[in-house]
XYZ file of N, CA and C in Angstrom:
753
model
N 93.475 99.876 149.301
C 92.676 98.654 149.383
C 91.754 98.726 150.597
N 90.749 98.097 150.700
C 89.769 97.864 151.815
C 89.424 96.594 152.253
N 90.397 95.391 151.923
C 90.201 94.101 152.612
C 90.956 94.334 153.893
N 90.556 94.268 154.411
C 91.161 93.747 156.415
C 91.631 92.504 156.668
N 92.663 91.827 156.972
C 92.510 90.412 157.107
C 93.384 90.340 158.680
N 92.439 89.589 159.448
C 92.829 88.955 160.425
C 93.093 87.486 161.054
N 93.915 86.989 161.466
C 94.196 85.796 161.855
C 93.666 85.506 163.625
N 93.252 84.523 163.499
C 92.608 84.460 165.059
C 92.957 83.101 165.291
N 93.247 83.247 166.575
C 93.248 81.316 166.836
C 92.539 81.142 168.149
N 92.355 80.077 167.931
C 91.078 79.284 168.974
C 89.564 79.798 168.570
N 89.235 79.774 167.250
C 88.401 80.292 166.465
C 86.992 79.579 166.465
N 87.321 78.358 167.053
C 85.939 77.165 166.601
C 85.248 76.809 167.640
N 85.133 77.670 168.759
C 84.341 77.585 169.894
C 84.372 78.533 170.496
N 83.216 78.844 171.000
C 83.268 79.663 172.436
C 83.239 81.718 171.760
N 84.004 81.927 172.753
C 84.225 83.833 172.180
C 84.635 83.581 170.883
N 85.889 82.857 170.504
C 86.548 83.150 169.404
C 85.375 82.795 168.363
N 85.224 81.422 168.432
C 84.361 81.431 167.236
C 83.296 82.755 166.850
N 82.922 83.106 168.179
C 81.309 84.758 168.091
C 82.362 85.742 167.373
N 83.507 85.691 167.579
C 84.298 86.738 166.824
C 84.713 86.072 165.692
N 84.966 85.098 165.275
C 85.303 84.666 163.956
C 83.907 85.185 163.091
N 82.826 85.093 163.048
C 81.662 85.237 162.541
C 81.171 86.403 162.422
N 81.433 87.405 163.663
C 81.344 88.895 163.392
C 82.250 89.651 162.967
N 83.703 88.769 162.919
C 84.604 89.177 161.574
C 84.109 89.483 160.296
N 83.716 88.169 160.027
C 83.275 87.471 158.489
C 81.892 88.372 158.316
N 81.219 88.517 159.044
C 79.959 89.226 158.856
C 80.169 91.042 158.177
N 81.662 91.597 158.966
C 82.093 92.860 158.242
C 82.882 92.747 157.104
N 82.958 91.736 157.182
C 83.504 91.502 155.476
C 85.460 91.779 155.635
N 85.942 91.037 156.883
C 87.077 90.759 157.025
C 87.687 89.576 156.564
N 88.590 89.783 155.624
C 89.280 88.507 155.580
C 89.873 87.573 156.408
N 89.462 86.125 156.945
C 90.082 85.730 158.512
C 91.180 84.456 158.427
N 91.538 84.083 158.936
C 92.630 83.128 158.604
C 92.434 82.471 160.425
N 91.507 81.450 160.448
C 91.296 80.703 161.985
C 92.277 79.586 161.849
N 93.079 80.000 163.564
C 93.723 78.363 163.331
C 93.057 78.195 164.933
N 92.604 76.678 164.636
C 92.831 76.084 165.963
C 92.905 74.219 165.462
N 92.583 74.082 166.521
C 92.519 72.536 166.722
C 91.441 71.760 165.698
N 90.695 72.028 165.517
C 89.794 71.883 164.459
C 89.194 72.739 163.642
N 88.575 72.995 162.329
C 88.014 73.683 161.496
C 86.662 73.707 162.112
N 85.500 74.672 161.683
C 84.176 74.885 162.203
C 83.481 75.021 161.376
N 82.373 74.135 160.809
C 81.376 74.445 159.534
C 80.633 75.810 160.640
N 80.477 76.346 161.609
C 79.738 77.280 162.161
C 80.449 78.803 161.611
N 81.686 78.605 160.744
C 82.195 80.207 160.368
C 81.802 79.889 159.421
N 81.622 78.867 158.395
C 81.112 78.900 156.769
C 80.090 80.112 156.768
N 78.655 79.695 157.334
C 77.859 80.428 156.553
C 77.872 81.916 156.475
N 78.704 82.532 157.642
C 79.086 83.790 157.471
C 79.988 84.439 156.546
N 80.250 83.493 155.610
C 81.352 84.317 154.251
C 80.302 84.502 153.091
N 80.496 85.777 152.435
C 80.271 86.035 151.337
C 80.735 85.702 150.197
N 81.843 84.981 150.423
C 83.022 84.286 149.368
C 84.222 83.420 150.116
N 84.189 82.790 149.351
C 85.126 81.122 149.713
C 86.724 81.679 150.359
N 86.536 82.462 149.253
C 88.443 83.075 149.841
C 88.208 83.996 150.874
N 87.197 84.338 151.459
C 86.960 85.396 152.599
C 87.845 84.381 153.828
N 87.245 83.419 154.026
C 87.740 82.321 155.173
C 88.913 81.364 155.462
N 89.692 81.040 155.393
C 90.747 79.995 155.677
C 90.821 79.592 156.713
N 90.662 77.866 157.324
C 90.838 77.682 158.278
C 92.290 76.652 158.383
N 93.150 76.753 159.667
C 94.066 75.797 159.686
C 93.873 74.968 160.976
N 93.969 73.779 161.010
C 93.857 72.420 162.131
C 95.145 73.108 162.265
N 95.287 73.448 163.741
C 96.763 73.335 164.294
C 97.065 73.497 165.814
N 97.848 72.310 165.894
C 97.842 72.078 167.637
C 98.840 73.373 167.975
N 98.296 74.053 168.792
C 99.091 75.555 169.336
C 100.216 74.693 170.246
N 100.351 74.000 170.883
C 100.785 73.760 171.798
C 102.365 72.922 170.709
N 102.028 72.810 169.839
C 103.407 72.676 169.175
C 103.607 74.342 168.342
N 104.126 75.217 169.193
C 104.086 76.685 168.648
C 105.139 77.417 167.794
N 106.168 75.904 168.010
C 107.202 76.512 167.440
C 106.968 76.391 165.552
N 106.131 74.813 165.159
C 105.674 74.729 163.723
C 104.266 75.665 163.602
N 103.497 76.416 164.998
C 102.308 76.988 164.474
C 103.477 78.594 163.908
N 103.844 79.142 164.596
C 104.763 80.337 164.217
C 105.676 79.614 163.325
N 106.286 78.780 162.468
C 107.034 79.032 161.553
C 106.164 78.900 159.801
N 104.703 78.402 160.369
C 103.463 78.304 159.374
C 103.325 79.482 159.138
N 103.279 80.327 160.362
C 102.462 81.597 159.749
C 103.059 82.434 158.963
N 104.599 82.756 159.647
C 105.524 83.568 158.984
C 105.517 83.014 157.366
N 105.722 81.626 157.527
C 105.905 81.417 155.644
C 104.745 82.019 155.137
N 103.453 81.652 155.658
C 102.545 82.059 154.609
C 102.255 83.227 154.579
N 102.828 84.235 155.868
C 102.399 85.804 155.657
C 103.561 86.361 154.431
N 105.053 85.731 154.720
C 105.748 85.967 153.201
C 105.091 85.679 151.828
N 104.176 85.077 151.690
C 103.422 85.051 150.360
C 102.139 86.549 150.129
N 102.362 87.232 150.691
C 101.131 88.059 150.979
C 101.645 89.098 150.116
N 101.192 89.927 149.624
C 101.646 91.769 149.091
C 100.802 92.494 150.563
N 101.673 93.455 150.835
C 101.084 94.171 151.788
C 99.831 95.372 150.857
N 100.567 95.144 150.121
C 99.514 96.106 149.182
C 97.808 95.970 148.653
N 97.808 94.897 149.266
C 96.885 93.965 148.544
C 95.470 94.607 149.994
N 96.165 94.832 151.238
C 95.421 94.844 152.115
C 95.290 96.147 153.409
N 94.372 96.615 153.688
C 94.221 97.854 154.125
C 94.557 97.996 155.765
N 94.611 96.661 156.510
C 94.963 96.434 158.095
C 95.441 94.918 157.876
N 96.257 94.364 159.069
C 96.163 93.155 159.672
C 96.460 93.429 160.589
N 95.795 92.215 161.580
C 95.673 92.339 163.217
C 95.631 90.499 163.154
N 96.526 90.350 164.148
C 96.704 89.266 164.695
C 95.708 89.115 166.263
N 94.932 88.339 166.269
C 94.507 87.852 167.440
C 94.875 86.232 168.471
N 95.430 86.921 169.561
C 95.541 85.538 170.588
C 94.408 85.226 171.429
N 93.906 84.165 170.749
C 92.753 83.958 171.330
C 92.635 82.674 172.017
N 92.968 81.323 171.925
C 93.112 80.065 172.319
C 93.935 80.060 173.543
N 93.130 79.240 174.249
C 93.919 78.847 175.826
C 92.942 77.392 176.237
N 94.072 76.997 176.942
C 93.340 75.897 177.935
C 93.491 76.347 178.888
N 92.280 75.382 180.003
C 92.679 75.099 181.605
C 92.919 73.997 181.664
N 93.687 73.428 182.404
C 94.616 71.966 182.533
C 93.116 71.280 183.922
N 93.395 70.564 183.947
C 92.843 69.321 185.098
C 92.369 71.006 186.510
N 91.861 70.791 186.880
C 91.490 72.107 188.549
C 91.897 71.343 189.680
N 93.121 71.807 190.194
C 93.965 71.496 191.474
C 95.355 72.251 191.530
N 95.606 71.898 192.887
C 96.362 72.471 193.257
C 97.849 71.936 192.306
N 98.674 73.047 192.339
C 100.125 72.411 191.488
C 100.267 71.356 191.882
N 100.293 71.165 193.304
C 100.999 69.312 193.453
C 100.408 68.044 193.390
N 99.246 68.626 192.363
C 98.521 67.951 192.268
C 98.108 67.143 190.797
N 98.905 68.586 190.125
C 98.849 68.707 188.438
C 99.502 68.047 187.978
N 99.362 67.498 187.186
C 100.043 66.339 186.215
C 101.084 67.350 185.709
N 102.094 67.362 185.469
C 103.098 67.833 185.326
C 102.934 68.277 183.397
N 102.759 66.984 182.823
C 101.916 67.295 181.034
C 100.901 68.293 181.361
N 99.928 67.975 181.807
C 98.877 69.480 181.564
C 99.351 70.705 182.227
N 100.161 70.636 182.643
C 100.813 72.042 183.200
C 101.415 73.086 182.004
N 102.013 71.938 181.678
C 103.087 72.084 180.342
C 102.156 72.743 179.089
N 100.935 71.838 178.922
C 100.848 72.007 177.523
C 99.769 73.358 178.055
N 99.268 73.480 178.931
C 98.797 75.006 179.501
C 99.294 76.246 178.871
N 100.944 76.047 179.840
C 101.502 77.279 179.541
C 101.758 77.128 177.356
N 102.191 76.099 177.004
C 102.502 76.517 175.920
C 101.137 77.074 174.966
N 99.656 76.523 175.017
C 98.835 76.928 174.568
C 99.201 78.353 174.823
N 98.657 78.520 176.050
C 98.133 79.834 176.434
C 99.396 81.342 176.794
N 100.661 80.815 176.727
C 101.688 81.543 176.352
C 102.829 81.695 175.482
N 103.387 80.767 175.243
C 104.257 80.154 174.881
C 103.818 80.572 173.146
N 102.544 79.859 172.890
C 102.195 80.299 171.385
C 101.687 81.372 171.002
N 101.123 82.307 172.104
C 101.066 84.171 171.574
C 102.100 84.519 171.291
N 103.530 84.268 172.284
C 104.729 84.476 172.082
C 105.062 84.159 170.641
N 105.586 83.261 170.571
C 105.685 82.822 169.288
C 104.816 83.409 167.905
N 103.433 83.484 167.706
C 103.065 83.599 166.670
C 103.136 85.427 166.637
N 103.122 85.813 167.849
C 103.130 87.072 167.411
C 104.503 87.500 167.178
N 105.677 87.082 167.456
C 106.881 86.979 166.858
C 106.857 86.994 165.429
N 106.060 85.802 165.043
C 106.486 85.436 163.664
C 105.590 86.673 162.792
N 104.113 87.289 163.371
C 103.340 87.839 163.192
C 103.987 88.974 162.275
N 104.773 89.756 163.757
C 105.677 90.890 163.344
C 106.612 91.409 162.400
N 107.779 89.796 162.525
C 108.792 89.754 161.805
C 108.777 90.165 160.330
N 107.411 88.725 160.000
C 106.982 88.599 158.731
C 106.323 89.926 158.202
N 105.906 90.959 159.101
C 105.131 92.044 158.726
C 105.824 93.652 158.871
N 107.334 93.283 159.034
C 108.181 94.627 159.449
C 107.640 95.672 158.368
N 108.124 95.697 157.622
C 107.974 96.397 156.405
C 106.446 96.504 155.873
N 105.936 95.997 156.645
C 104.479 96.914 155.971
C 103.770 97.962 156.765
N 103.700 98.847 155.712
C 103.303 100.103 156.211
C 101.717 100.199 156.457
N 101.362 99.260 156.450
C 99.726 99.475 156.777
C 99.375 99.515 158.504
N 98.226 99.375 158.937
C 98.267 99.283 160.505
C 98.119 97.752 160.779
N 99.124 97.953 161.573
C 99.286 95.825 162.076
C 98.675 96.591 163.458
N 98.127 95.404 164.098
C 97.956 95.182 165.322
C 97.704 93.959 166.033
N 98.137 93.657 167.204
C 98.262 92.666 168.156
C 97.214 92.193 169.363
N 96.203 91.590 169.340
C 95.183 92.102 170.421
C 95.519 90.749 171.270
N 96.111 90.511 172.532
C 96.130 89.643 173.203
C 95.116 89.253 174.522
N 94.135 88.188 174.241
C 92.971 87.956 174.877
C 93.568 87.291 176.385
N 93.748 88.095 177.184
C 94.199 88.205 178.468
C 93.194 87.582 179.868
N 93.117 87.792 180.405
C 91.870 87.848 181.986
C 92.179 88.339 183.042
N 91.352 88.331 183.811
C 91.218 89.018 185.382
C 92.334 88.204 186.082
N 92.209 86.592 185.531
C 92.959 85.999 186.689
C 94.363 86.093 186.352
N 94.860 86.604 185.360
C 96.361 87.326 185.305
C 96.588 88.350 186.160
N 95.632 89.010 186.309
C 95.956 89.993 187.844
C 95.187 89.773 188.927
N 94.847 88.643 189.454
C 94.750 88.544 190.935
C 94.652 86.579 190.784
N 95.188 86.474 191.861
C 96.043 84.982 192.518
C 94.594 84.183 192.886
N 94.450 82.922 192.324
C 93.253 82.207 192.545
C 94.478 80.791 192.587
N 94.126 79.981 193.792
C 94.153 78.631 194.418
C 93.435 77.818 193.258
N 94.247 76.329 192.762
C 94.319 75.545 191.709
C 94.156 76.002 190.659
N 94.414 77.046 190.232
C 94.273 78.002 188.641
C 95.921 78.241 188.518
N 96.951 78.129 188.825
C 98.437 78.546 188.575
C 98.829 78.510 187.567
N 98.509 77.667 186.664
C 98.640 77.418 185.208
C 98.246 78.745 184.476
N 96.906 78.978 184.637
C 96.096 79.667 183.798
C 96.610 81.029 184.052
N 96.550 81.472 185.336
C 97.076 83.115 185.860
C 98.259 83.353 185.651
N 99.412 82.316 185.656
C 100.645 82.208 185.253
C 100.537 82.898 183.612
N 99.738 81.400 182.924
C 100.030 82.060 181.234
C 99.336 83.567 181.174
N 98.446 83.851 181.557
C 97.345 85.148 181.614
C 98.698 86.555 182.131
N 99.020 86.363 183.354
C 99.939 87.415 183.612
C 101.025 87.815 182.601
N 101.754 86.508 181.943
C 102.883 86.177 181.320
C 102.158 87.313 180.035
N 101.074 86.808 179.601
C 100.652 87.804 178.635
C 100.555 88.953 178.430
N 100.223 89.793 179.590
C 100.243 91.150 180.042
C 101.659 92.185 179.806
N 102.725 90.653 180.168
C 104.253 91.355 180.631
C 104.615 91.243 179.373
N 104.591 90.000 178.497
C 104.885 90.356 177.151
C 104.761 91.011 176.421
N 103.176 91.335 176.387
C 102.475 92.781 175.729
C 103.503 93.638 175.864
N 103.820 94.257 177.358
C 104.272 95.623 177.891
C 105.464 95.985 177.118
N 106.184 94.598 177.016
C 107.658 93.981 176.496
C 107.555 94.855 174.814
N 106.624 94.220 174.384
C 106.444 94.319 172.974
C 106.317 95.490 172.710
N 105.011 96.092 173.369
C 104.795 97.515 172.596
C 106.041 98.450 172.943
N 107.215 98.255 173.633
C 108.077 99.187 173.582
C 108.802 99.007 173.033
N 108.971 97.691 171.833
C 109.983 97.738 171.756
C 109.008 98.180 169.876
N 108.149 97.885 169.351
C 107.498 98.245 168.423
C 107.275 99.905 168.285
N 106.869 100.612 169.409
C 107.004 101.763 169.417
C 108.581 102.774 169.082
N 109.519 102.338 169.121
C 110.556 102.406 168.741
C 110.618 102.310 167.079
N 110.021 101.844 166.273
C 110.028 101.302 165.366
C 109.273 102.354 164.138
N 109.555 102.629 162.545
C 108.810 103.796 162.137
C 107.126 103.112 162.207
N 107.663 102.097 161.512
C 105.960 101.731 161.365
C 105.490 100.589 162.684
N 105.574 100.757 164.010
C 105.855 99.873 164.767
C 103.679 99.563 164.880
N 104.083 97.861 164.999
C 102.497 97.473 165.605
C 101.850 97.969 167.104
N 100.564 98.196 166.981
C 100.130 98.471 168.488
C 99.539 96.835 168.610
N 99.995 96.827 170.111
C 99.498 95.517 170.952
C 98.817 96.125 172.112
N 97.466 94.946 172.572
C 97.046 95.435 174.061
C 96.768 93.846 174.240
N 96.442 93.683 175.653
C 96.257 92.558 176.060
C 94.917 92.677 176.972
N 94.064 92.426 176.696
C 92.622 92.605 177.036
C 92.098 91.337 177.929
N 91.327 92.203 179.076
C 90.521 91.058 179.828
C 89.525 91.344 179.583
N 88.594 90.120 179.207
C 87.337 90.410 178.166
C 85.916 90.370 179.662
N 86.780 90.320 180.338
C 85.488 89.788 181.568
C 84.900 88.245 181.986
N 83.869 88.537 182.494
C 83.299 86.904 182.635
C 82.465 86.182 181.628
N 82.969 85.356 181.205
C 82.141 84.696 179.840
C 81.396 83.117 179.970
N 80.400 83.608 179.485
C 79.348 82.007 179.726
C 79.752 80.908 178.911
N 81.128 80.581 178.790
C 81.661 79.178 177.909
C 82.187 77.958 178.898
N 82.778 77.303 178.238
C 83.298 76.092 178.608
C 83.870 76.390 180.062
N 84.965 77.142 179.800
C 85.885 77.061 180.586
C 84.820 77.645 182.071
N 83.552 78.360 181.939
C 82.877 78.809 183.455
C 82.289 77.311 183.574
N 81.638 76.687 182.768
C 81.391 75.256 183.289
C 82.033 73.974 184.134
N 83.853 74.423 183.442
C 84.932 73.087 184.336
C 84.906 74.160 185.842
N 84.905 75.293 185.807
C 85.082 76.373 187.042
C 84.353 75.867 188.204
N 82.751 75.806 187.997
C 81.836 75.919 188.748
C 81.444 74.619 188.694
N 81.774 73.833 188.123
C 81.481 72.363 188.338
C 82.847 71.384 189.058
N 83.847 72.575 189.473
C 84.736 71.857 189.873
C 84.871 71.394 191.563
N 85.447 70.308 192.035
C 85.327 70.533 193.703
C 85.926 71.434 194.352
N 85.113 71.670 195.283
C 85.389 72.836 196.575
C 86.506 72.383 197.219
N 86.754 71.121 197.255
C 88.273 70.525 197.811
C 89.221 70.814 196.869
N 89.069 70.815 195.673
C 89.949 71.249 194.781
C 90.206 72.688 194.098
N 88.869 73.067 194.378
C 89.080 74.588 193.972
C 88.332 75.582 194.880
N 88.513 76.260 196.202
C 87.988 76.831 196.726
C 87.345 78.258 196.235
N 87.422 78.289 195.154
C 86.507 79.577 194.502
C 85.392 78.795 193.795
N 85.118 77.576 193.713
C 84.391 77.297 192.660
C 82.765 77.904 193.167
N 82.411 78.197 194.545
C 81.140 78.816 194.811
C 80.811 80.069 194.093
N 81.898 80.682 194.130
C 82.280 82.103 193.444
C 81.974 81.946 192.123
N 82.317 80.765 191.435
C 81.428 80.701 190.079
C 80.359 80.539 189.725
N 80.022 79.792 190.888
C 78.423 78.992 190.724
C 77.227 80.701 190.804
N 77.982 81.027 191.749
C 77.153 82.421 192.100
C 76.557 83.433 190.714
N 78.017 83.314 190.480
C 78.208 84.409 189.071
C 77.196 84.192 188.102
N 77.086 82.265 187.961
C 76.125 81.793 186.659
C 74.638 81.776 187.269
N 74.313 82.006 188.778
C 73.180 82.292 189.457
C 72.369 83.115 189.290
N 73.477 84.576 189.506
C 72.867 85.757 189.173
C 72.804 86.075 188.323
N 73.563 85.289 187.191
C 73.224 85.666 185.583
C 73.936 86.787 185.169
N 75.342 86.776 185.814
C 76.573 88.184 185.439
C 77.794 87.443 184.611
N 77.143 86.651 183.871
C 77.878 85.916 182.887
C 77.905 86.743 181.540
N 78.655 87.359 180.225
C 78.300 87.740 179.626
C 78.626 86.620 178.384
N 77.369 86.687 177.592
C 77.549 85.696 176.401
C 78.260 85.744 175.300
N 78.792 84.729 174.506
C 79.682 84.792 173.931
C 79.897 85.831 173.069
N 78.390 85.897 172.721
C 78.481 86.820 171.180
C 78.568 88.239 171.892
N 78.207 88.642 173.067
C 77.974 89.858 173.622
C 79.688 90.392 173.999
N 80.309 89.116 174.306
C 81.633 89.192 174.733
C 82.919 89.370 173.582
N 82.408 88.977 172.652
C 83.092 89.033 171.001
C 82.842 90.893 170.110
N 81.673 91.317 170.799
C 81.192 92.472 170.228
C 82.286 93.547 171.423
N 82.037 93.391 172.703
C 82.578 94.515 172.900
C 84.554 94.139 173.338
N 84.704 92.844 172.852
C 86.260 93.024 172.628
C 86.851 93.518 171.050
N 85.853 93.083 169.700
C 85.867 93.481 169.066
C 86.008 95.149 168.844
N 84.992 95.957 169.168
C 84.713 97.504 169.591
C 86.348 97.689 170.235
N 86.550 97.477 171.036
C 87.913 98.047 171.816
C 89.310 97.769 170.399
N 88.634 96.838 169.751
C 90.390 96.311 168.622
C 90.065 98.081 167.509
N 88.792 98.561 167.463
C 88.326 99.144 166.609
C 88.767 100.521 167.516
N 88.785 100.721 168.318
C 89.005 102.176 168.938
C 90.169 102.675 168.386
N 90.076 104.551 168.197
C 90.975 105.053 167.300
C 92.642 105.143 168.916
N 92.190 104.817 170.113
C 93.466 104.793 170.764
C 93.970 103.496 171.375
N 93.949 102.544 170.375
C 93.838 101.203 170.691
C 95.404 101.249 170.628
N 95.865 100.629 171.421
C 97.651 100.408 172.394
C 98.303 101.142 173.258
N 97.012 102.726 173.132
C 97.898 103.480 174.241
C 97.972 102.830 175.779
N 96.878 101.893 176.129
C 96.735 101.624 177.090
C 97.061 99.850 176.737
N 98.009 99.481 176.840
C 98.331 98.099 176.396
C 97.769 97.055 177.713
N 97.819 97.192 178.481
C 97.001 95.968 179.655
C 95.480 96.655 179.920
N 94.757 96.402 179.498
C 93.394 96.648 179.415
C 92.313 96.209 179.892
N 90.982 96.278 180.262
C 89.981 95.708 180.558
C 88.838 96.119 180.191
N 87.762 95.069 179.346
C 86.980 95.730 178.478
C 85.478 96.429 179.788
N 86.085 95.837 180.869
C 84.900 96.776 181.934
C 85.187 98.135 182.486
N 87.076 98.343 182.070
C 87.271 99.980 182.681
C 87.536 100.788 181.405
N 86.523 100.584 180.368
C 86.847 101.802 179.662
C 87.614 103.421 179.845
């Protein structure tokens, strides 16, 4: 077979969505969950069943992973030539210091942005032991998982957590005959939402926020769609998991 189908979440804005669309544009079958559906992936299908979208709050991860597993049990593996799971959805909670953080946005932080890679790629796997095709795991990671930034704890917390899970995973998949490759990728600096709460945030509250303002100054922001193409390219490389914590700037 030559359908591809990938599942992505946090699909309806920002990177994910530039990658939901340059999915659909190669003629991948996609399955987006996030928080809302996006008439902006429609016009990129060639056919109705190319697309599926699901409304689903990540942050309840334990019903987003027991969704997926049921519906990947309805699947024939036969039917399809790859699947690759993508973690793509994260928040940033309120910008301050922990004792400062509402204790809820802390929470629903980590579960977005860890808690439900965990989980769905659990269910990802489980549901996909037995197929012999190539599964893969691409976990959309960042810089600030490896280095310590003041009122970001939330975010570098879930970001690191991602890295270690990865590491977790691919050894224990590599063990396995038909085991999935996972990497956990820092895609770089991206011109979305989340650089806007950054650099618009206070200097009393976030002492890097100059450090952002700079970045969107000099124009070393890379755009969404530019940022979707070359994380995309890296899911496509023929040694994609040997290097499971990754960065799409140290090739």
């Amino acid at each position: 077979m030559s359908k591809h189908l990938t599942i992505l979440t946090g699909g309806s804005r920002g990177m994910g969505l530039a990658m939901g669309q340059q999915l659909l544009q190669k003629g991948h079958h996609l399955l987006s969950i996030a928080r809302k559906t996006s008439s902006d992936l429609k016009p990129f299908t060639s056919k109705s069943e190319q697309l599926l979208q699901w409304e689903q709050d990540l942050a309840q991860s334990a019903t987003a992973a027991q969704r997926l597993r049921t519906w990947l049990t309805t699947l024939k593996s036969s039917d399809w030539a790859s699947i690759t799971l993508i973690n793509n959805a994260g928040v940033i909670p309120q910008i301050a210091p922990l004792s400062q953080l509402p204790a809820a946005d802390m929470i629903n932080a980590l579960r977005v942005g860890l808690e439900a890679p965990m989980a769905l790629t659990g269910a990802f796997l489980g549901a996909t032991e037995d197929w012999e095709v190539p599964r893969k795991v691409l976990n959309i990671s960042s810089g600030l998982g490896r280095r310590a930034m003041a009122s970001q704890a939330s975010y570098c917390t879930a970001k690191a957590g991602m890295d270690q899970f990865s590491s977790c995973v691919a050894l224990e998949e590599a063990a396995k005959p038909h085991g999935a490759k996972i990497v956990s990728l820092a895609p770089g600096v991206i011109d979305t939402d989340m650089q806007v709460q950054l650099r618009s945030a206070s200097s009393d509250d976030f002492p890097d926020a100059s450090r952002f303002v700079q970045l969107h100054s000099a124009g070393q922001l890379t755009s969404a769609q530019d940022a979707a193409e070359r994380v995309l390219a890296w899911l496509e490389r023929a040694d994609f998991g040997a290097q499971v914590v990754a960065d799409v700037r140290n090739p």
